[in-house]
PDB file of C-alpha atoms in Angstrom:
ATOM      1  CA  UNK A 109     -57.821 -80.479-137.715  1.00 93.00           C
ATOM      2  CA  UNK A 110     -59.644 -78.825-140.918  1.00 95.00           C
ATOM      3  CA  UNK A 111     -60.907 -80.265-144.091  1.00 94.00           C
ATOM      4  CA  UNK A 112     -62.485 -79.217-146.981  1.00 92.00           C
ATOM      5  CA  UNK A 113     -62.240 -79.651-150.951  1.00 92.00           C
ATOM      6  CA  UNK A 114     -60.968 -76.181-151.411  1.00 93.00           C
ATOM      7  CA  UNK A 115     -58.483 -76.157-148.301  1.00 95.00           C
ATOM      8  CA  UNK A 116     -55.399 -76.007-150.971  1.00 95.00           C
ATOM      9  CA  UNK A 117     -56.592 -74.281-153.537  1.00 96.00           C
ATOM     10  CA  UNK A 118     -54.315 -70.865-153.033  1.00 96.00           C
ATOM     11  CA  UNK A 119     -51.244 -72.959-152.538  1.00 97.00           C
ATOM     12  CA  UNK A 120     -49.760 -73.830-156.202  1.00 97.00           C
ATOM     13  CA  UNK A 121     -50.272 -70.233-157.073  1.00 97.00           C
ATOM     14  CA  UNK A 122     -47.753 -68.989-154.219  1.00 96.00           C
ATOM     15  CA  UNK A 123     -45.423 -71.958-154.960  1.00 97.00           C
ATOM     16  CA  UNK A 124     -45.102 -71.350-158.491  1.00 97.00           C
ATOM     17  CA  UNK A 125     -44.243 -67.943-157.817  1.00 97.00           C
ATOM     18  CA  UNK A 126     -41.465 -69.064-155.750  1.00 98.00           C
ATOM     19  CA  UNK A 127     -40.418 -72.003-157.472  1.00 98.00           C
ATOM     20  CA  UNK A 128     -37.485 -71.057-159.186  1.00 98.00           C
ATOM     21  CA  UNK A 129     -35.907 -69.861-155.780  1.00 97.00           C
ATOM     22  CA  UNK A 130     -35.569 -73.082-154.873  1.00 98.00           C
ATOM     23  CA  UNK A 131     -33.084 -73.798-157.371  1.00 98.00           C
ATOM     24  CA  UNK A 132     -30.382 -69.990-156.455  1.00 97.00           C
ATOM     25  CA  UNK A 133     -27.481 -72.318-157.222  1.00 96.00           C
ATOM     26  CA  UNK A 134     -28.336 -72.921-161.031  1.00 97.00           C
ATOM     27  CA  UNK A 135     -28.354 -71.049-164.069  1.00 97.00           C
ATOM     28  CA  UNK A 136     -31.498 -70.011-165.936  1.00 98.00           C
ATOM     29  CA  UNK A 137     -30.631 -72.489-168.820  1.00 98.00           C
ATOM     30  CA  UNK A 138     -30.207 -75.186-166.520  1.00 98.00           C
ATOM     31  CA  UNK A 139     -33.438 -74.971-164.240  1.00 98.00           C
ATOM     32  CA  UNK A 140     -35.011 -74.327-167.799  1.00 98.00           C
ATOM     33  CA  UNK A 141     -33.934 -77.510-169.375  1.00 98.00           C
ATOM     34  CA  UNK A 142     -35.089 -79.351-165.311  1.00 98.00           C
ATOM     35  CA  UNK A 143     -38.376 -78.094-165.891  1.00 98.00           C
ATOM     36  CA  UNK A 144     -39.138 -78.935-169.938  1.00 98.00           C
ATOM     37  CA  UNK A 145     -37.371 -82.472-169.193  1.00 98.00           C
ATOM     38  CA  UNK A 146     -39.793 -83.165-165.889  1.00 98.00           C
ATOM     39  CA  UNK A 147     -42.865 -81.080-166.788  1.00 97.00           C
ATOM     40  CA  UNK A 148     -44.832 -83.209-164.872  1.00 97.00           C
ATOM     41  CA  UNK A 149     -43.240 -81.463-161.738  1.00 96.00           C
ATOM     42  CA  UNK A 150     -44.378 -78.007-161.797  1.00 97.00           C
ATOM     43  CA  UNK A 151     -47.897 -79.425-161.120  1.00 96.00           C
ATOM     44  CA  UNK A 152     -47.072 -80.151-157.799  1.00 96.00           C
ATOM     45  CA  UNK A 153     -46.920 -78.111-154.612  1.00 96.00           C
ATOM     46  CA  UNK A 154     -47.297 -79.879-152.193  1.00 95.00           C
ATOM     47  CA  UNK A 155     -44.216 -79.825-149.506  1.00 95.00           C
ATOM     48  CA  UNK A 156     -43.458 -83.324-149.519  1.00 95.00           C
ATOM     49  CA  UNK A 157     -44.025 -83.534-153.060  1.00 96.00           C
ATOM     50  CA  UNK A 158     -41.375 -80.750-153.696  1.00 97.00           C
ATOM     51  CA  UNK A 159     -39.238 -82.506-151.934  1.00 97.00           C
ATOM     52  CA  UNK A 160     -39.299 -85.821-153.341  1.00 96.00           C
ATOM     53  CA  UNK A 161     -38.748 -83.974-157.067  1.00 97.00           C
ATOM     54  CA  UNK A 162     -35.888 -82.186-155.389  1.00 97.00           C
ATOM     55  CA  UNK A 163     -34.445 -85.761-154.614  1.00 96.00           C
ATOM     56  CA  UNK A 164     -34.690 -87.189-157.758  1.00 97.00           C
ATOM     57  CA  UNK A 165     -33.172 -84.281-159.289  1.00 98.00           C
ATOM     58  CA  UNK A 166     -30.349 -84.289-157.028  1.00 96.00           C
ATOM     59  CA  UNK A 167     -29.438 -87.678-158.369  1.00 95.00           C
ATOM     60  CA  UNK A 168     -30.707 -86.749-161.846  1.00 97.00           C
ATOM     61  CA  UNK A 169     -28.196 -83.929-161.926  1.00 97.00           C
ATOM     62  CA  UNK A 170     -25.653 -84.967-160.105  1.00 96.00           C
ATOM     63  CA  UNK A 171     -23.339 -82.193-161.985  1.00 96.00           C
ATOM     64  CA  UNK A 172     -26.083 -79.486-160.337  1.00 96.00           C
ATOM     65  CA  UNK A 173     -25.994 -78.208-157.283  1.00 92.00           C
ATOM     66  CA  UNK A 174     -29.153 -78.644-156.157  1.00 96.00           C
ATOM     67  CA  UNK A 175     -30.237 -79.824-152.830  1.00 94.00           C
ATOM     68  CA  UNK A 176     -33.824 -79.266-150.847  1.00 96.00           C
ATOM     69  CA  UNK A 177     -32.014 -76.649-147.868  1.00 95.00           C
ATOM     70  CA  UNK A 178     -33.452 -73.545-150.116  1.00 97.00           C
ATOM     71  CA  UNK A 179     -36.744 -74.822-150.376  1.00 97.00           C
ATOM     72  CA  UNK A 180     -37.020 -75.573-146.972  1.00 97.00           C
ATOM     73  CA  UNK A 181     -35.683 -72.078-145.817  1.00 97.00           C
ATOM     74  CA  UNK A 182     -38.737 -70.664-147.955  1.00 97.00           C
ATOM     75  CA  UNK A 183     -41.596 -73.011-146.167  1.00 97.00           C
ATOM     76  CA  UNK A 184     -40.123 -71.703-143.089  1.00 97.00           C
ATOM     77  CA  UNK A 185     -40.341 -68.316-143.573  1.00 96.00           C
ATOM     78  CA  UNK A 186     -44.170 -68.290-145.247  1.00 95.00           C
ATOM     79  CA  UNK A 187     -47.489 -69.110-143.735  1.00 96.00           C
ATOM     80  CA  UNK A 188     -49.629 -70.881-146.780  1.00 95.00           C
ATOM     81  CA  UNK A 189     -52.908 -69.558-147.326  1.00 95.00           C
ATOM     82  CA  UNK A 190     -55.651 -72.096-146.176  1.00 95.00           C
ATOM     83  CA  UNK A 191     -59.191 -71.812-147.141  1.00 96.00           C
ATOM     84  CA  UNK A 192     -60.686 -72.937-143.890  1.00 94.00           C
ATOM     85  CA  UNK A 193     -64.592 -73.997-144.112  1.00 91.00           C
ATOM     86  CA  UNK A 194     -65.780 -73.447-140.713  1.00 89.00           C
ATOM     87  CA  UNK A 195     -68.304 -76.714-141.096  1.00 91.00           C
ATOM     88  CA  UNK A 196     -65.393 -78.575-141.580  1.00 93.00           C
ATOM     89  CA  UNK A 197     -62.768 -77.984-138.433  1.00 94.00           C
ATOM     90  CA  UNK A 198     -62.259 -79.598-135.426  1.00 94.00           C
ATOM     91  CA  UNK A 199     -63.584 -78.873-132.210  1.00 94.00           C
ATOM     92  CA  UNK A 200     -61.010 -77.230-130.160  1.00 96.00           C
ATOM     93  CA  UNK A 201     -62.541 -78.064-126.599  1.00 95.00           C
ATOM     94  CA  UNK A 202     -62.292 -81.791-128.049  1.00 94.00           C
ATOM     95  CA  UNK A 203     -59.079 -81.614-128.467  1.00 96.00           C
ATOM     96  CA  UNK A 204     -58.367 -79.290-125.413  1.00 97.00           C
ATOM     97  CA  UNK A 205     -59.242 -82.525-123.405  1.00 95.00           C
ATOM     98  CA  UNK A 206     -58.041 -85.000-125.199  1.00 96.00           C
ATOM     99  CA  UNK A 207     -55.154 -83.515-124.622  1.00 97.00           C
ATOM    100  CA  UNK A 208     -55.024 -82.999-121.065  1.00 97.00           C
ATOM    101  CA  UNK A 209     -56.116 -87.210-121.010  1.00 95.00           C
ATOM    102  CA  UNK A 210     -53.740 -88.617-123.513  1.00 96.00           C
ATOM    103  CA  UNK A 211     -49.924 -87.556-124.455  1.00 97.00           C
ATOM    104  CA  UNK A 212     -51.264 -86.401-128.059  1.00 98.00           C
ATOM    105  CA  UNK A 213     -48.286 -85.321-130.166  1.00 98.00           C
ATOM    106  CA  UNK A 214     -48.278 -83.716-133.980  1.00 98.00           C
ATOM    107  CA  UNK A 215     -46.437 -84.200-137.128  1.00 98.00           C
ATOM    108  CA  UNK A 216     -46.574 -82.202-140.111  1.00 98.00           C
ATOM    109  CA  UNK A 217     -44.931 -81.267-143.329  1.00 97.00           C
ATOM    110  CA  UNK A 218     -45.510 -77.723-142.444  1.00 97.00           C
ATOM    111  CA  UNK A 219     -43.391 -75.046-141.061  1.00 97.00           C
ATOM    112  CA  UNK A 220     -43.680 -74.452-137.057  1.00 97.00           C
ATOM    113  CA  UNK A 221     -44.796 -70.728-138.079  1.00 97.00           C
ATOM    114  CA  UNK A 222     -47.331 -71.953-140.294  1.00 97.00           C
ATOM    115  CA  UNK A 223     -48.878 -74.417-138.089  1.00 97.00           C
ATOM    116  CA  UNK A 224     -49.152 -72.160-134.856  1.00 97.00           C
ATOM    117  CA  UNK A 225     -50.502 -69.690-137.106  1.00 97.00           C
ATOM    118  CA  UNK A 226     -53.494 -72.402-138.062  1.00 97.00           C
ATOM    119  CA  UNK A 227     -53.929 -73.611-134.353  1.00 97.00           C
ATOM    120  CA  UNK A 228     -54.436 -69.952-133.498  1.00 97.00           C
ATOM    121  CA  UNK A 229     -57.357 -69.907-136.416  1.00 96.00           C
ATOM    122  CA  UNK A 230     -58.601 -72.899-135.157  1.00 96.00           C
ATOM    123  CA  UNK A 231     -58.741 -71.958-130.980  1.00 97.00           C
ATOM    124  CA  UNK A 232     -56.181 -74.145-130.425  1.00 98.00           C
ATOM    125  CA  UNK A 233     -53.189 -73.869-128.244  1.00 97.00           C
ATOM    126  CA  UNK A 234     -49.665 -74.528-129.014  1.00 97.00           C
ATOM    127  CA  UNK A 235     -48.638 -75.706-125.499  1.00 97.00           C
ATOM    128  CA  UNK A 236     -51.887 -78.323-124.946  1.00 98.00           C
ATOM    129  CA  UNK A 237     -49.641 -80.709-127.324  1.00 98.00           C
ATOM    130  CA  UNK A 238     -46.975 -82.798-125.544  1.00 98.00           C
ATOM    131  CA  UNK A 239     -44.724 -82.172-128.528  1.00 98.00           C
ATOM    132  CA  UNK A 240     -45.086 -80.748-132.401  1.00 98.00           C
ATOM    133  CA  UNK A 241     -43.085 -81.786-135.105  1.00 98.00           C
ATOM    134  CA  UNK A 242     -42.167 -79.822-138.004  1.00 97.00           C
ATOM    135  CA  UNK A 243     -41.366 -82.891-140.715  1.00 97.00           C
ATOM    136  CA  UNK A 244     -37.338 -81.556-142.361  1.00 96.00           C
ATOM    137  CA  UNK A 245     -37.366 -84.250-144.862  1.00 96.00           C
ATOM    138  CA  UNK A 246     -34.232 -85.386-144.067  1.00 95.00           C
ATOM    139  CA  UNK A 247     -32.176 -87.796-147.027  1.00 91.00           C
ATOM    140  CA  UNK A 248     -32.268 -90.567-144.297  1.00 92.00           C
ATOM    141  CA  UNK A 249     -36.124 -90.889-144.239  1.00 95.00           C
ATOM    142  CA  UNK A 250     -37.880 -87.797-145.605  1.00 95.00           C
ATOM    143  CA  UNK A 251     -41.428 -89.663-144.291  1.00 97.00           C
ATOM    144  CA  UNK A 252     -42.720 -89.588-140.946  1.00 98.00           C
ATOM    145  CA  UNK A 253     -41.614 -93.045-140.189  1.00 98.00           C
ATOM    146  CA  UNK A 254     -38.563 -92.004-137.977  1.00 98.00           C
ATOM    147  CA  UNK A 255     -40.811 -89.159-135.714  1.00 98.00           C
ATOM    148  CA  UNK A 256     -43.455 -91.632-134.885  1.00 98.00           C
ATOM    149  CA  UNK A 257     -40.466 -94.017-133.953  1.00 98.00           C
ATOM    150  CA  UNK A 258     -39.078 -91.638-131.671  1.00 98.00           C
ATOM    151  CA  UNK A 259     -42.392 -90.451-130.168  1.00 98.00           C
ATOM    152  CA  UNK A 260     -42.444 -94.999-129.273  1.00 98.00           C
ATOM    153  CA  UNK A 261     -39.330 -94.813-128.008  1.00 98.00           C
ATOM    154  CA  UNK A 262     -39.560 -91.722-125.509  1.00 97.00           C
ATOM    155  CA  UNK A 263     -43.010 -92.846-124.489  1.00 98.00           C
ATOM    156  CA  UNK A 264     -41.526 -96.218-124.070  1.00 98.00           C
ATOM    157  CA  UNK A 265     -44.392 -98.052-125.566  1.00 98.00           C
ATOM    158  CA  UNK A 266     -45.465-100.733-128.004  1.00 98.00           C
ATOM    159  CA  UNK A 267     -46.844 -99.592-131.567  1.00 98.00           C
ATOM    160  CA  UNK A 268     -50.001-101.411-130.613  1.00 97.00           C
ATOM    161  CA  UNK A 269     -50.245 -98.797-127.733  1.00 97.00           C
ATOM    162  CA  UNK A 270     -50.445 -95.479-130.337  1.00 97.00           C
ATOM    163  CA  UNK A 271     -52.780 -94.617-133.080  1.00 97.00           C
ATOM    164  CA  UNK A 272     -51.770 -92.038-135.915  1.00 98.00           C
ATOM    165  CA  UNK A 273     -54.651 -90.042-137.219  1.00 98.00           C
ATOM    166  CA  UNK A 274     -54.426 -88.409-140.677  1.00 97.00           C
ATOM    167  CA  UNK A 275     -55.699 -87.222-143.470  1.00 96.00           C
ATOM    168  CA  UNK A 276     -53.403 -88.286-145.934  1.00 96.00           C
ATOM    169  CA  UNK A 277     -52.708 -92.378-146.851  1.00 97.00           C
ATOM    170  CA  UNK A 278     -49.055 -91.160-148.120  1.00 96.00           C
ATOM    171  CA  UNK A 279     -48.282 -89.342-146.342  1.00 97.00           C
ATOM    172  CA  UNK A 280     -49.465 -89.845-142.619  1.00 98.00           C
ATOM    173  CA  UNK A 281     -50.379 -93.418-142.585  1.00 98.00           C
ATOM    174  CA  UNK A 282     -48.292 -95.247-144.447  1.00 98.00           C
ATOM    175  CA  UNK A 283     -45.384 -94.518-142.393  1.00 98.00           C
ATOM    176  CA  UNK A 284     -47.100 -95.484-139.173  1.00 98.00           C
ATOM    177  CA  UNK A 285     -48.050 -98.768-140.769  1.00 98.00           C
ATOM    178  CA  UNK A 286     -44.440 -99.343-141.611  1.00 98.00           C
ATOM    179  CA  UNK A 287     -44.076 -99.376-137.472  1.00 98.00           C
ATOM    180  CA  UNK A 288     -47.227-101.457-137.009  1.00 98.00           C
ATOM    181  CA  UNK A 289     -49.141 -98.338-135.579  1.00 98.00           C
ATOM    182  CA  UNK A 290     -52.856 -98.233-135.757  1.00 98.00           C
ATOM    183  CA  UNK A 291     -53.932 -96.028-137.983  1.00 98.00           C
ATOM    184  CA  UNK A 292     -57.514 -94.334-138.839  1.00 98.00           C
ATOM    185  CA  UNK A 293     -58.131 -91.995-141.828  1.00 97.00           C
ATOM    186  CA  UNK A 294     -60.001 -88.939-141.232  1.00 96.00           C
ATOM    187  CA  UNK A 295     -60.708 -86.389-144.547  1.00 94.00           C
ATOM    188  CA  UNK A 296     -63.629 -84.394-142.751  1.00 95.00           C
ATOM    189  CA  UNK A 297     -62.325 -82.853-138.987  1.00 95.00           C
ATOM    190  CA  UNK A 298     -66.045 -82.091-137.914  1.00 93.00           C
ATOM    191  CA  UNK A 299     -66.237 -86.204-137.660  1.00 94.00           C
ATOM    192  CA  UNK A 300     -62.735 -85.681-135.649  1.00 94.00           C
ATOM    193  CA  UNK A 301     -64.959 -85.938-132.016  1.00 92.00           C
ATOM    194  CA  UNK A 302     -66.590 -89.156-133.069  1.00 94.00           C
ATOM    195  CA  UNK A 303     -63.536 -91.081-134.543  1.00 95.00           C
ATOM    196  CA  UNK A 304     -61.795 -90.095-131.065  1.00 93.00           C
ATOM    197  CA  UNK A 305     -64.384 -91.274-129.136  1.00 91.00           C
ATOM    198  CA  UNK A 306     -64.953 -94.780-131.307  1.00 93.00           C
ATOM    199  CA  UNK A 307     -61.189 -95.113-130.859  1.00 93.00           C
ATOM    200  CA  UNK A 308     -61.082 -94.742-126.777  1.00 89.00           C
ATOM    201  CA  UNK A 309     -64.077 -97.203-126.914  1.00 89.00           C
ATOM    202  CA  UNK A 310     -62.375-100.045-129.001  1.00 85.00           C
ATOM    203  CA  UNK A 311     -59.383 -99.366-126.589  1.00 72.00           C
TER     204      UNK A 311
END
């Protein structure tokens, strides 16, 4: 629903600042020695990249206590600081009736807070969506996979019968491809009215 080659740019700086407070259950030594052994990790800050680290370095560490509840907690509790480019967002009346038309649904790795906070910047409205899901990364299936699943199952439809649209390959896509749902790739959201409308006519 927005776009642009700066969108992130803010983000690492806030998560680095918050970092270590993902790890409250560890000494200073020991997140210390986690961060010169996986330096690689502390240039990520993305949520479901956190995560995944957070993973690994429960099994890693097994003799840690170190899980991804704290970090979690945090994303819930913050609104990230977009840089929104206002040639590059989606047209809300679009959507508005899309909506209304089609049982249009959302996933995302970020917090509730943080995405009505973005759908108010964008003139959009929580309530037009039939449902919005805030991704918890649970150890079962931290992707998407299992939300798209259930969205087939309580619309009781075939994966042929949805489309996932996303701006991420990892991230969005790939899990819908796991369930055999179309998928279309979308990294500028003032083409979002045209890709909707090519879709409905190929349908």
């Amino acid at each position: 629903m927005y776009s642009g080659v700066h969108k992130f740019d803010n983000v690492p700086s806030i998560v680095n600042k918050n970092r270590r407070s993902f790890f409250p259950n560890i000494t200073d030594e020991e997140y210390n020695t986690i961060c010169k052994e996986n330096t690689e990790w502390l240039e990520h800050s993305s949520g479901a990249s956190i995560i995944k680290y957070l993973n690994n370095f429960k099994q890693k560490y097994k003799n840690l206590k170190i899980n991804t509840r704290h970090f979690l907690r945090w994303q819930d509790s913050i609104i990230y600081s977009i840089i929104l480019n206002d040639n590059e967002k989606c047209n809300p009346e679009t959507i508005k009736q899309i909506c209304k038309k089609y049982k249009v649904y959302v996933v995302s790795n970020s917090s509730i807070k943080h995405i009505k906070y973005y759908m108010n910047k964008l003139n959009l409205k929580f309530k037009w969506f039939k449902k919005v899901y805030s991704n918890r990364f649970f150890d079962y299936d931290p992707t998407k996979e299992h939300y798209y699943k259930k969205i087939i199952d309580a619309e009781n439809i075939e994966p042929s019968e949805a489309c996932v649209i996303g701006d991420s390959i990892e991230n969005d896509l790939q899990p819908a491809k796991e369930l055999n749902i179309p998928t279309y790739f979308i990294d500028d959201a003032s083409k979002l009215d045209s890709l909707i409308k090519r879709i409905i006519n190929n349908n």
